[in-house]
PDB file of C-alpha atoms in Angstrom:
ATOM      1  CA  UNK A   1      29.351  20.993  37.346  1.00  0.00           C
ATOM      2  CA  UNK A   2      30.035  22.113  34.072  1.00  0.00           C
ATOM      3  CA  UNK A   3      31.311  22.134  30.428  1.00  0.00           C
ATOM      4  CA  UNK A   4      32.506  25.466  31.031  1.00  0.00           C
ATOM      5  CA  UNK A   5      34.445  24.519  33.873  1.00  0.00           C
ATOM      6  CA  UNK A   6      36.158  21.842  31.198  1.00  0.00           C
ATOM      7  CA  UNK A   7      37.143  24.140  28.678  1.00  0.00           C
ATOM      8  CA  UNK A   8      38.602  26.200  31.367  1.00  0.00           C
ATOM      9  CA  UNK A   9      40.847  22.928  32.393  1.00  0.00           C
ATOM     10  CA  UNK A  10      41.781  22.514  28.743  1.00  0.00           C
ATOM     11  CA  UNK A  11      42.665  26.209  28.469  1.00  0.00           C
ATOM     12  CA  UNK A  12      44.552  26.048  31.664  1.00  0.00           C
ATOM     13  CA  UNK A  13      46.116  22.678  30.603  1.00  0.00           C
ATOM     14  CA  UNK A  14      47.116  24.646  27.180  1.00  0.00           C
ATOM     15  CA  UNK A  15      48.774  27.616  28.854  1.00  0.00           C
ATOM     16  CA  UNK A  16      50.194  25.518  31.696  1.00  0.00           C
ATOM     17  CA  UNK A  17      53.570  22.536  29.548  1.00  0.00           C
ATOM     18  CA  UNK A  18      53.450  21.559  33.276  1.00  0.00           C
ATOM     19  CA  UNK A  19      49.847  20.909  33.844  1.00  0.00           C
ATOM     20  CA  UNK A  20      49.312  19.303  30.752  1.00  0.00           C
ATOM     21  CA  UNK A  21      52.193  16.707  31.448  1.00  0.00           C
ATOM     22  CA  UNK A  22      50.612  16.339  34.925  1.00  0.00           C
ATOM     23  CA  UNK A  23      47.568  15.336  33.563  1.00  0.00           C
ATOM     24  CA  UNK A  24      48.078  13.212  30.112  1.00  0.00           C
ATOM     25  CA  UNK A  25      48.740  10.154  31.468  1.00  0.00           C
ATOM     26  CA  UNK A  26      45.862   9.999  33.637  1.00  0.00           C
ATOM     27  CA  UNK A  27      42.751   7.787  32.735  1.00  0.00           C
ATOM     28  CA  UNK A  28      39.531   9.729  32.731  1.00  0.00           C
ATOM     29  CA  UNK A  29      38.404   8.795  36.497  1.00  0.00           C
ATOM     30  CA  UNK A  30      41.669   9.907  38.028  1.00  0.00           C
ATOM     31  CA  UNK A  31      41.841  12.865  35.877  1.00  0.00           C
ATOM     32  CA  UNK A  32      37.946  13.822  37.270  1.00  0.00           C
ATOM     33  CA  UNK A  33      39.206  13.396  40.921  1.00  0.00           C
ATOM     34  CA  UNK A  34      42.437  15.779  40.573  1.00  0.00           C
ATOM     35  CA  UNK A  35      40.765  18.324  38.537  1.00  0.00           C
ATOM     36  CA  UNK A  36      38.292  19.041  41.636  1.00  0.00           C
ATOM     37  CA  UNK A  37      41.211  19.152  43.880  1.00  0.00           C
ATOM     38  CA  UNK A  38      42.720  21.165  41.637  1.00  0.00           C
ATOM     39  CA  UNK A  39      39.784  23.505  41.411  1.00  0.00           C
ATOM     40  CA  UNK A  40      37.882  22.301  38.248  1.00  0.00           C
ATOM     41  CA  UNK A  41      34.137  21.438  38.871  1.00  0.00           C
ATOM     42  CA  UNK A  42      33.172  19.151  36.037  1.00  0.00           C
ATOM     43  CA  UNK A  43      32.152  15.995  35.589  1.00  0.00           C
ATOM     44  CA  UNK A  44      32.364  12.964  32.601  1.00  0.00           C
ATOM     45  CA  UNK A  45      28.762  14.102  31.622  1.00  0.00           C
ATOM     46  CA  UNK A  46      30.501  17.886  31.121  1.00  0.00           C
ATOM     47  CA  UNK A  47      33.237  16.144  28.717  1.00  0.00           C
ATOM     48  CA  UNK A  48      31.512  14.338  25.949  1.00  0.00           C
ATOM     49  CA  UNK A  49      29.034  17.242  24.264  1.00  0.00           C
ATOM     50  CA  UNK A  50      31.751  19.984  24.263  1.00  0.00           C
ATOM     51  CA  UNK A  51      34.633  17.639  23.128  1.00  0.00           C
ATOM     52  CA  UNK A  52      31.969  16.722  20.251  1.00  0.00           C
ATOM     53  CA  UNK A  53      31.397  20.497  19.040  1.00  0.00           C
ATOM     54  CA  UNK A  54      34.914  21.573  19.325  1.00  0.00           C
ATOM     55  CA  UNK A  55      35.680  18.474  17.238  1.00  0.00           C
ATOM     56  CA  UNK A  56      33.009  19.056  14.985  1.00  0.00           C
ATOM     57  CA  UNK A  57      34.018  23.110  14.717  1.00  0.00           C
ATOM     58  CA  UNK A  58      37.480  21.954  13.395  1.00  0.00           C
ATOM     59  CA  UNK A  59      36.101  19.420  11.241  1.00  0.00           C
ATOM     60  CA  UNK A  60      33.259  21.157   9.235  1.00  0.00           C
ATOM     61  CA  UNK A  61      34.010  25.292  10.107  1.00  0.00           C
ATOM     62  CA  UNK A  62      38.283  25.084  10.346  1.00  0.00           C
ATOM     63  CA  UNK A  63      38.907  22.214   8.180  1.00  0.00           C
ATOM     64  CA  UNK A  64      35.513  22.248   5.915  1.00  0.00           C
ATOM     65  CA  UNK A  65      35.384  18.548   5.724  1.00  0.00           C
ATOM     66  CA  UNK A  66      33.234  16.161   5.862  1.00  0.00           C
ATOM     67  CA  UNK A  67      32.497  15.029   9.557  1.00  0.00           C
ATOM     68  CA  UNK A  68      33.505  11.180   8.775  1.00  0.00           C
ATOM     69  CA  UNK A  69      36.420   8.856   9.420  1.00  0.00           C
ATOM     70  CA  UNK A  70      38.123  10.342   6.437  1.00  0.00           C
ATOM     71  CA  UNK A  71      38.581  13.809   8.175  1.00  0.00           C
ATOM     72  CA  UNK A  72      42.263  14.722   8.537  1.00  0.00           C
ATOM     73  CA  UNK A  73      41.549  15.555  12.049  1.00  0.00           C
ATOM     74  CA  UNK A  74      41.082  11.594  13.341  1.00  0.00           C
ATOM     75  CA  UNK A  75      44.425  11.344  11.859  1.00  0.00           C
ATOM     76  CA  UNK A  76      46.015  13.414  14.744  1.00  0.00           C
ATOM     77  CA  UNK A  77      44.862  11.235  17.436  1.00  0.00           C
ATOM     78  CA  UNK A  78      47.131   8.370  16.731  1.00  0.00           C
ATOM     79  CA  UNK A  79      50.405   7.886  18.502  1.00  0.00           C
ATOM     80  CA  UNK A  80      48.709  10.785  21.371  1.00  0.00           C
ATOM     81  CA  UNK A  81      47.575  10.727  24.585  1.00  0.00           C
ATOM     82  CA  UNK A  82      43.765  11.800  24.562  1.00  0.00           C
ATOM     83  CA  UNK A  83      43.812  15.209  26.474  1.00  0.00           C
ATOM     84  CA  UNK A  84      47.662  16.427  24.307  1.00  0.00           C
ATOM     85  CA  UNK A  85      45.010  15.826  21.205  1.00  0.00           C
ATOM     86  CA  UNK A  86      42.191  17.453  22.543  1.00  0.00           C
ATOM     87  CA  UNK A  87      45.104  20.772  23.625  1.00  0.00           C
ATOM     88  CA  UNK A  88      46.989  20.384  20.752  1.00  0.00           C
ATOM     89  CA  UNK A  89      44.921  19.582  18.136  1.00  0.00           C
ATOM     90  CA  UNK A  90      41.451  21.037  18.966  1.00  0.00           C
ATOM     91  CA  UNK A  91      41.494  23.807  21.565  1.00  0.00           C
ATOM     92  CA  UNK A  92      44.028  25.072  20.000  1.00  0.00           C
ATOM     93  CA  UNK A  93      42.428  26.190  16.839  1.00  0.00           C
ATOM     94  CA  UNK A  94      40.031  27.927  18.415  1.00  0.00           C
ATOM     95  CA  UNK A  95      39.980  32.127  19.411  1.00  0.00           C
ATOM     96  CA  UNK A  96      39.030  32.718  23.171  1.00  0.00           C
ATOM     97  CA  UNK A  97      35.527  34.522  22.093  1.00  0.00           C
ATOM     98  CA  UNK A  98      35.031  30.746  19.934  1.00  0.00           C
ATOM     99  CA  UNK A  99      35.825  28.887  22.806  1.00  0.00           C
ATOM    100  CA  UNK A 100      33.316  30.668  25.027  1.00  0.00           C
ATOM    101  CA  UNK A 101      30.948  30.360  22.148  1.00  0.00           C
ATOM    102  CA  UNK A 102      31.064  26.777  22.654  1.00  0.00           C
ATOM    103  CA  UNK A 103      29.350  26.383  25.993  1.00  0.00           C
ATOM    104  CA  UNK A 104      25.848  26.247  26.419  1.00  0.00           C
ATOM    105  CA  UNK A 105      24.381  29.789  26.493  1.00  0.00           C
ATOM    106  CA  UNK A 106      22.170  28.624  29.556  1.00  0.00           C
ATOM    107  CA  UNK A 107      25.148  27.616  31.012  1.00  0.00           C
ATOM    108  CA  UNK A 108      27.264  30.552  30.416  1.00  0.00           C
ATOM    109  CA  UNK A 109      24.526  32.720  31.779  1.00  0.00           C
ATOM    110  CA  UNK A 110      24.586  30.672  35.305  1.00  0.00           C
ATOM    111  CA  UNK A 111      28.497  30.927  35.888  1.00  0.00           C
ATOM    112  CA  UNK A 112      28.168  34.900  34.889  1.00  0.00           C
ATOM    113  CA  UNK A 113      25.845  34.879  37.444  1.00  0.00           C
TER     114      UNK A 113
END
């Protein structure tokens, strides 16, 4: 399993109106369980550290805020379902050679393996 196997399912999700609308509504358990039939090997542990450094890279390196519950970024979340923010409003404002950046180095070796 593997955060680079998420960001791969938010990219696809991005590039993909009808993947992403197949997969909004979903809670996070149902979401895990498709994904792997789907083809995406991660798991809830994958989801939490890269979500926080992509938010975190908008926040302090895109945005140059402050990383607090002022940052203009929070602000996007309302009104959203939690994966169009995270496609929309994070992934999105990252380059392909950031993204890949994002995931473990360890980890990036292993799956070039």
């Amino acid at each position: 399993m593997s955060q680079g196997e998420f960001l791969r399912f938010l990219q696809a999700a991005g590039s993909s109106p009808a993947l992403l609308a197949r997969y909004a509504p979903m809670d996070m358990p149902r979401m895990l369980f498709h994904a792997r039939n789907d083809g995406f090997a991660f798991t809830l542990d994958d989801v939490g550290p890269l979500v926080g450094r992509l938010e975190a890279g908008v926040v302090l390196d895109k945005d140059n805020e402050p990383f607090d519950g002022a940052s203009s970024l929070w602000r996007l979340m309302w009104g959203r379902r939690y994966l169009d923010y995270l496609v929309q409003h994070v992934v999105s404002r990252f380059t392909d050679e950031e993204l890949a950046q994002a995931v473990p180095v360890d980890e990036a070796r292993r799956e070039a393996s």
